[in-house]
Amino acid sequence: MPTLVKMPKWGLTMAVGTVTDWLHQEGDEISAGEPLLTVETEKAVNDVEAPADGILLKIVASSGEEVPISGPVAVIVAPGEELSDADIMTLISAGAPQRASSGTAAGSTRTGRGPRTATSDDSGRVNASPAARKLAQQLGVDLSFVDATGPGGRITSDDVERAAANQGDDPSPKSEFLEANGIRLSLLTAGPKSEKKLVFLHGLSGSQSTWQVVMGNLSGTYRVAALELPGHGQSDKPDPASTDYSVSGMGSTVAAALKHAGLAPSILVGHSLGGAIALRIALDTPELVDAIVLINSAGLGKEVSPELTKMMDREPGPETARAMLELFYADQLLVLDRGIAEMAQGQLSDGAWAAQQAAAQRAFSSQGRQLIPQADLARITVPTLIVWGARDRVFPIDHAYHAASSIPDALVRILPASGHVQVEAASAVSQALDRFARSIG
Amino acid sequence: MATLAPTRQLTYSEAINEALRIAMREDPTVILMGEDIVGGADIDHLINEDAWGGPMGVTKGLVQEFGRNRILDTPITEAGFIGAAVGAAATGLRPVAELMFVDFFGCCMDQIFDQGAKLRYMFGGKASCPLVIRTMIGAGVNAAAQHSGCHYSVFTHMPGIKTVVPSTPADARGLLLSSIRDDDLVMFFENKVLYAMKGEVDDGAEAIPLGKADIKREGSDVTLVAISRMVHQSLAAAKTLANEGIDVEIVDPRTLSPLDEETILDSVAKTKHLVVVDEDNPRCSAATDIAALVADKGFDYLDAPIKTVNAPHTPVPFSPPLEQFYIPSPERIADTVRSLF
């Protein structure tokens, strides 16, 4: 049995990897688990291990080549096993990624031919029919991402139509930027086209990466999107002197972004500061919201950890990030160097810390004032799920019960072992979100 | 709801005969000329006999109604009687001349191409040539290379000539009426294999305008532009292909000059695939002409290369198996269509 070595997927956002070095040559005997090649992604360089014992028969992607995830990289055979070129081709094409093939191919009723990667000539010109080219131009479809059903790997107009219909439906994660209220925001989307969309809003000093596991769990069923708040992650970090970093200011920017990205109405899932923003949007523009999920959310009570507000006065960087994460996590073993480095990077990028300080200042400066006034909670009309890590040291669990008794249509789910961050109970959070989303409309 | 006109089953040959009769009744300047078209009935004592009426019997029975002054048997000399027909047309008659087999066009091409087709042009519009030349085309009856060609492409290439290629009895009748009434030289190509074919013809049906294609089968996946007998070969292929999920549209241009570009382009815009089926030889053919039209004006409609199905670039073989191989078959048409998907 030949084994196809495929480009691995490291992390939710990885779409392609570049082969940097082959550690073996064709004909080498190799054993399962030994490093076979190195691959570079946007974030790292790593070894890819041989998935099976045998002979490295064929290197499909040579050094320097970019390969989409799951794309063929090499073929391993058992010693003595022989494969014809046609066998190798079949193996590779069967393993080729099927990017926009989730729907039934319209063309396939005529031929029984499934979609496959379009062929292209030496100059890289993709094999597409004139009708397909014209339509692709009209619909703004990039032919290099359209699977082909035509003979010889030619993209037909049906293929383009299908790709366009699936464009919002490309289940593979896609990172993009969009502009709202003059601020460029980073948006990560994944999952199939679905009536039910979940939009995730991270907390103070956080980024979309906090949602990786939850989004990964739900992206098979729902359209999921993570938006990075102004001053955070890859989004713009405009000067606080000229930008409103209050919950309602950011709420209005997020609301504009939702409309712009075709993500309204949706189920808004907000963590911490993101929760307060979700509440604000549900109050100010309820038409954009099907439901809200508040995870250890800000805004539901008067208390906030004074430690956190003090941390926001420190210098940004690894130390501050470590202190924040130690405060956020119940299980200190989960405060990993990687998480610290990532948060520190998020604080140290140009303009970020000033923006995050401004956001914290506006949200938490006056102890004794509730960010979302009590009377407003009673005006929330959409179904609300409150998820709370019981060991949260930023906002006490009382906030959850308090909110549940104020918001008319609210459910509470307590995560007994978790702290301030939902990452500690990602699968429980995913399940709760799935059940809640099912119950909506 | 409109009342349906009563219909009859007529053969292709009977439909042509009927059109000739109608045209001759309505216009005394219409005359027929050709080899043996009276069919022995011009012998004095046989005038009232049921004479043969041309080699295929198409003009049978006309001499009894219209007499020998209007139905003229001619010597076997195409240069002579086609030339006479051109002259008659230029001087006030509407002759319908029968060039028995199109393969004989070499004998009378000067009369057709350099005289008849150019009269209007040479006299600055003051002369015309309202002549119809009926001629037999097509392989399939073991008539060998000199009696089996199509050659309508040759005449379509020439300015000043209209070319008509009817595929059904109703089309033959309606198009022949328009051809006779037309003030220019019309080459009217009758496929000999179709003469015995029956089809419905409306009583009192109007003439069919030249330059108007007909959709012989509606479909959504591929356009077959099929000429003359190839309409029927394509219909058979369409049946097979329908079982495979390929929905074929068949456009019958009915006249090659003028050509109904709009209907062809509209159909390709819908189906995005084109196959032209043409029994004529492939080079510089009606098929390549239509393919070029779509490549030029319909390029962005296409989802696959344009394909043509023609006879090979040889004369028609006499050997019956080779002759069958020569004629584009439903199987060859279906295979070509399959290659597009």
Coordinates of C-alpha atoms in Angstrom, one line a residue, chain A residues 79-321:
Chain A
P79 CA 10.2 -2.0 -0.2
G80 CA 9.8 -3.8 -3.5
E81 CA 6.5 -2.2 -4.3
E82 CA 6.2 -0.8 -7.8
L83 CA 3.9 2.0 -8.9
S84 CA 3.4 3.2 -12.4
D85 CA 3.3 6.9 -13.2
A86 CA -0.4 6.6 -13.6
D87 CA -0.7 5.0 -10.2
I88 CA 1.2 7.8 -8.7
M89 CA -0.9 10.4 -10.5
T90 CA -4.1 8.8 -9.3
L91 CA -2.8 8.7 -5.7
I92 CA -1.8 12.3 -5.9
S93 CA -5.0 13.5 -7.4
A94 CA -7.1 11.5 -5.0
G95 CA -5.2 13.2 -2.2
A96 CA -5.3 16.7 -3.7
P97 CA -7.2 19.2 -1.6
Q98 CA -10.8 19.7 -2.6
R99 CA -11.3 23.4 -2.0
A100 CA -14.7 24.3 -3.2
S101 CA -16.3 21.0 -3.6
S102 CA -18.7 20.8 -0.7
G103 CA -21.7 21.2 -2.9
T104 CA -22.7 18.6 -5.5
A105 CA -21.0 19.5 -8.7
A106 CA -23.5 20.6 -11.3
G107 CA -21.3 19.3 -14.1
S108 CA -20.8 16.0 -12.5
T109 CA -24.3 14.8 -13.4
R110 CA -23.1 14.8 -17.0
T111 CA -19.8 13.1 -16.6
G112 CA -19.6 11.6 -13.2
R113 CA -16.3 13.4 -13.0
G114 CA -15.6 14.9 -9.6
P115 CA -14.0 18.3 -9.2
R116 CA -10.2 18.3 -9.2
T117 CA -7.5 20.9 -9.2
A118 CA -7.4 22.8 -12.5
T119 CA -4.4 22.2 -14.7
S120 CA -2.2 25.1 -15.6
D121 CA 0.6 25.7 -18.1
D122 CA 4.3 26.4 -17.5
S123 CA 3.6 30.1 -17.0
G124 CA 1.1 29.4 -14.3
R125 CA -1.9 30.3 -16.5
V126 CA -4.8 28.3 -15.1
N127 CA -6.7 26.1 -17.6
A128 CA -10.2 27.8 -17.7
S129 CA -12.7 28.1 -20.5
P130 CA -13.5 31.5 -21.9
A131 CA -16.9 31.5 -20.3
A132 CA -15.3 30.6 -16.9
R133 CA -12.8 33.5 -17.3
K134 CA -15.5 36.0 -18.1
L135 CA -17.7 34.8 -15.2
A136 CA -14.8 34.7 -12.8
Q137 CA -14.1 38.3 -13.6
Q138 CA -17.7 39.3 -13.2
L139 CA -18.1 37.5 -9.9
G140 CA -14.7 38.4 -8.6
V141 CA -13.6 34.8 -8.3
D142 CA -9.9 33.9 -8.2
L143 CA -9.5 31.1 -10.7
S144 CA -6.5 29.7 -9.0
F145 CA -8.8 28.6 -6.2
V146 CA -11.5 27.0 -8.4
D147 CA -11.7 23.3 -8.8
A148 CA -12.2 22.0 -12.3
T149 CA -14.7 19.5 -13.7
G150 CA -13.9 20.0 -17.4
P151 CA -11.9 17.6 -19.4
G152 CA -8.1 17.9 -19.0
G153 CA -8.6 19.8 -15.8
R154 CA -10.3 22.8 -17.3
I155 CA -12.4 25.1 -15.2
T156 CA -15.8 25.6 -16.6
S157 CA -18.3 28.3 -16.0
D158 CA -20.3 25.9 -13.8
D159 CA -17.2 25.5 -11.6
V160 CA -16.9 29.2 -11.2
E161 CA -20.5 29.6 -10.4
R162 CA -20.2 26.9 -7.8
A163 CA -17.1 28.5 -6.3
A164 CA -18.8 31.9 -6.2
A165 CA -21.8 30.3 -4.5
N166 CA -19.5 28.7 -2.0
Q167 CA -17.3 31.8 -1.7
G168 CA -18.8 32.7 1.6
D169 CA -18.9 29.0 2.1
D170 CA -15.3 28.2 1.8
P171 CA -15.0 26.1 4.9
S172 CA -11.2 26.6 5.1
P173 CA -10.2 29.5 7.3
K174 CA -9.7 32.8 5.7
S175 CA -8.0 35.9 7.1
E176 CA -8.9 39.2 5.8
F177 CA -9.2 42.9 6.6
L178 CA -12.2 45.1 6.5
E179 CA -12.7 48.7 7.3
A180 CA -15.3 50.0 9.7
N181 CA -15.6 53.5 11.0
G182 CA -12.3 54.3 9.3
I183 CA -10.5 51.5 11.3
R184 CA -9.0 48.5 9.5
L185 CA -10.1 45.4 11.4
S186 CA -8.8 41.9 11.1
L187 CA -11.3 39.2 10.5
L188 CA -10.9 35.4 10.5
T189 CA -13.7 33.4 9.0
A190 CA -14.2 29.7 8.6
G191 CA -16.9 27.1 8.2
P192 CA -19.7 26.5 5.7
K193 CA -22.3 28.9 4.6
S194 CA -24.9 28.7 7.3
E195 CA -28.0 30.7 8.4
K196 CA -26.4 30.6 11.8
K197 CA -23.3 32.6 12.1
L198 CA -21.2 32.9 15.3
V199 CA -19.0 36.0 15.7
F200 CA -16.4 35.9 18.4
L201 CA -15.1 39.0 20.2
H202 CA -12.0 38.6 22.4
G203 CA -11.2 40.3 25.7
L204 CA -8.8 43.0 26.7
S205 CA -5.2 42.5 25.4
G206 CA -6.4 39.4 23.7
S207 CA -6.6 38.4 20.0
Q208 CA -8.6 36.0 17.7
S209 CA -6.2 33.2 18.6
T210 CA -8.0 32.8 21.9
W211 CA -10.9 31.3 19.8
Q212 CA -8.8 28.8 17.8
V213 CA -10.0 25.7 19.5
V214 CA -13.7 26.7 19.9
M215 CA -13.9 27.9 16.3
G216 CA -12.2 24.8 15.1
N217 CA -14.8 22.7 16.9
L218 CA -17.7 24.7 15.5
S219 CA -16.5 25.4 12.0
G220 CA -17.7 22.1 10.7
T221 CA -21.3 23.2 11.5
Y222 CA -21.5 26.9 11.5
R223 CA -20.1 29.9 9.8
V224 CA -17.7 31.2 12.4
A225 CA -15.8 34.5 12.5
A226 CA -13.4 36.2 14.9
L227 CA -13.1 39.9 14.8
E228 CA -10.1 41.6 16.4
L229 CA -11.0 44.7 18.3
P230 CA -9.4 48.1 17.5
G231 CA -6.0 48.3 19.2
H232 CA -5.7 44.5 19.3
G233 CA -4.2 41.7 17.2
Q234 CA -3.7 42.6 13.5
S235 CA -6.4 45.3 13.6
D236 CA -5.4 49.0 13.4
K237 CA -4.4 50.7 16.6
P238 CA -5.3 54.3 16.1
D239 CA -4.2 56.9 18.6
P240 CA -6.6 57.0 21.7
A241 CA -6.5 60.8 21.5
S242 CA -8.6 60.7 18.4
T243 CA -10.3 57.3 18.8
D244 CA -13.1 56.2 21.0
Y245 CA -12.0 53.1 22.8
S246 CA -15.1 53.0 25.0
V247 CA -17.3 49.9 24.9
S248 CA -19.9 51.9 23.0
G249 CA -17.3 53.3 20.6
M250 CA -15.8 49.9 19.8
G251 CA -19.3 48.5 19.8
S252 CA -20.3 50.9 17.0
T253 CA -17.2 49.9 15.0
V254 CA -17.8 46.2 15.5
A255 CA -21.5 46.7 14.5
A256 CA -20.4 48.5 11.3
A257 CA -17.9 45.7 10.6
L258 CA -20.6 43.0 11.0
K259 CA -22.8 44.7 8.5
H260 CA -20.0 45.2 6.1
A261 CA -18.8 41.6 6.3
G262 CA -22.3 40.2 5.8
L263 CA -22.1 38.7 9.3
A264 CA -25.4 40.3 10.6
P265 CA -27.5 39.1 12.1
S266 CA -25.4 36.6 14.1
I267 CA -24.8 35.1 17.4
L268 CA -22.3 37.4 19.1
V269 CA -20.0 35.5 21.4
G270 CA -18.0 37.9 23.7
H271 CA -15.4 37.2 26.2
S272 CA -14.7 39.6 29.0
L273 CA -14.4 43.1 27.3
G274 CA -15.8 41.5 24.2
G275 CA -18.9 40.5 26.2
A276 CA -19.6 44.0 27.2
I277 CA -19.3 45.0 23.5
A278 CA -21.7 42.2 22.5
L279 CA -24.2 43.6 25.1
R280 CA -23.8 47.1 23.8
I281 CA -24.5 46.0 20.2
A282 CA -27.5 44.0 21.4
L283 CA -28.8 47.1 23.1
D284 CA -28.0 49.7 20.4
T285 CA -28.5 47.7 17.2
P286 CA -30.6 44.6 18.1
E287 CA -31.3 44.0 14.4
L288 CA -27.7 42.8 14.0
V289 CA -28.0 40.2 16.7
D290 CA -29.7 36.8 16.8
A291 CA -28.5 36.1 20.3
I292 CA -25.5 36.8 22.5
V293 CA -23.2 34.7 24.5
L294 CA -21.4 36.3 27.4
I295 CA -18.3 34.4 28.6
N296 CA -16.9 35.8 31.9
S297 CA -18.2 39.0 30.5
A298 CA -17.4 42.6 31.6
G299 CA -20.2 44.9 32.2
L300 CA -22.5 42.8 34.3
G301 CA -21.5 44.0 37.8
K302 CA -19.6 46.7 39.6
E303 CA -16.5 44.7 40.7
V304 CA -13.3 44.2 38.6
S305 CA -10.1 42.8 39.8
P306 CA -7.9 45.7 41.1
E307 CA -4.9 43.6 40.1
L308 CA -5.9 43.8 36.5
T309 CA -6.4 47.6 36.5
K310 CA -3.0 47.9 38.1
M311 CA -1.4 45.7 35.5
M312 CA -2.7 48.0 32.8
D313 CA -0.5 50.7 34.3
R314 CA 2.6 48.6 33.8
E315 CA 4.9 48.6 30.8
P316 CA 3.8 46.1 28.1
G317 CA 5.7 43.0 27.4
P318 CA 6.3 39.4 28.6
E319 CA 6.2 40.2 32.3
T320 CA 2.9 42.0 32.1
A321 CA 1.5 39.4 29.8

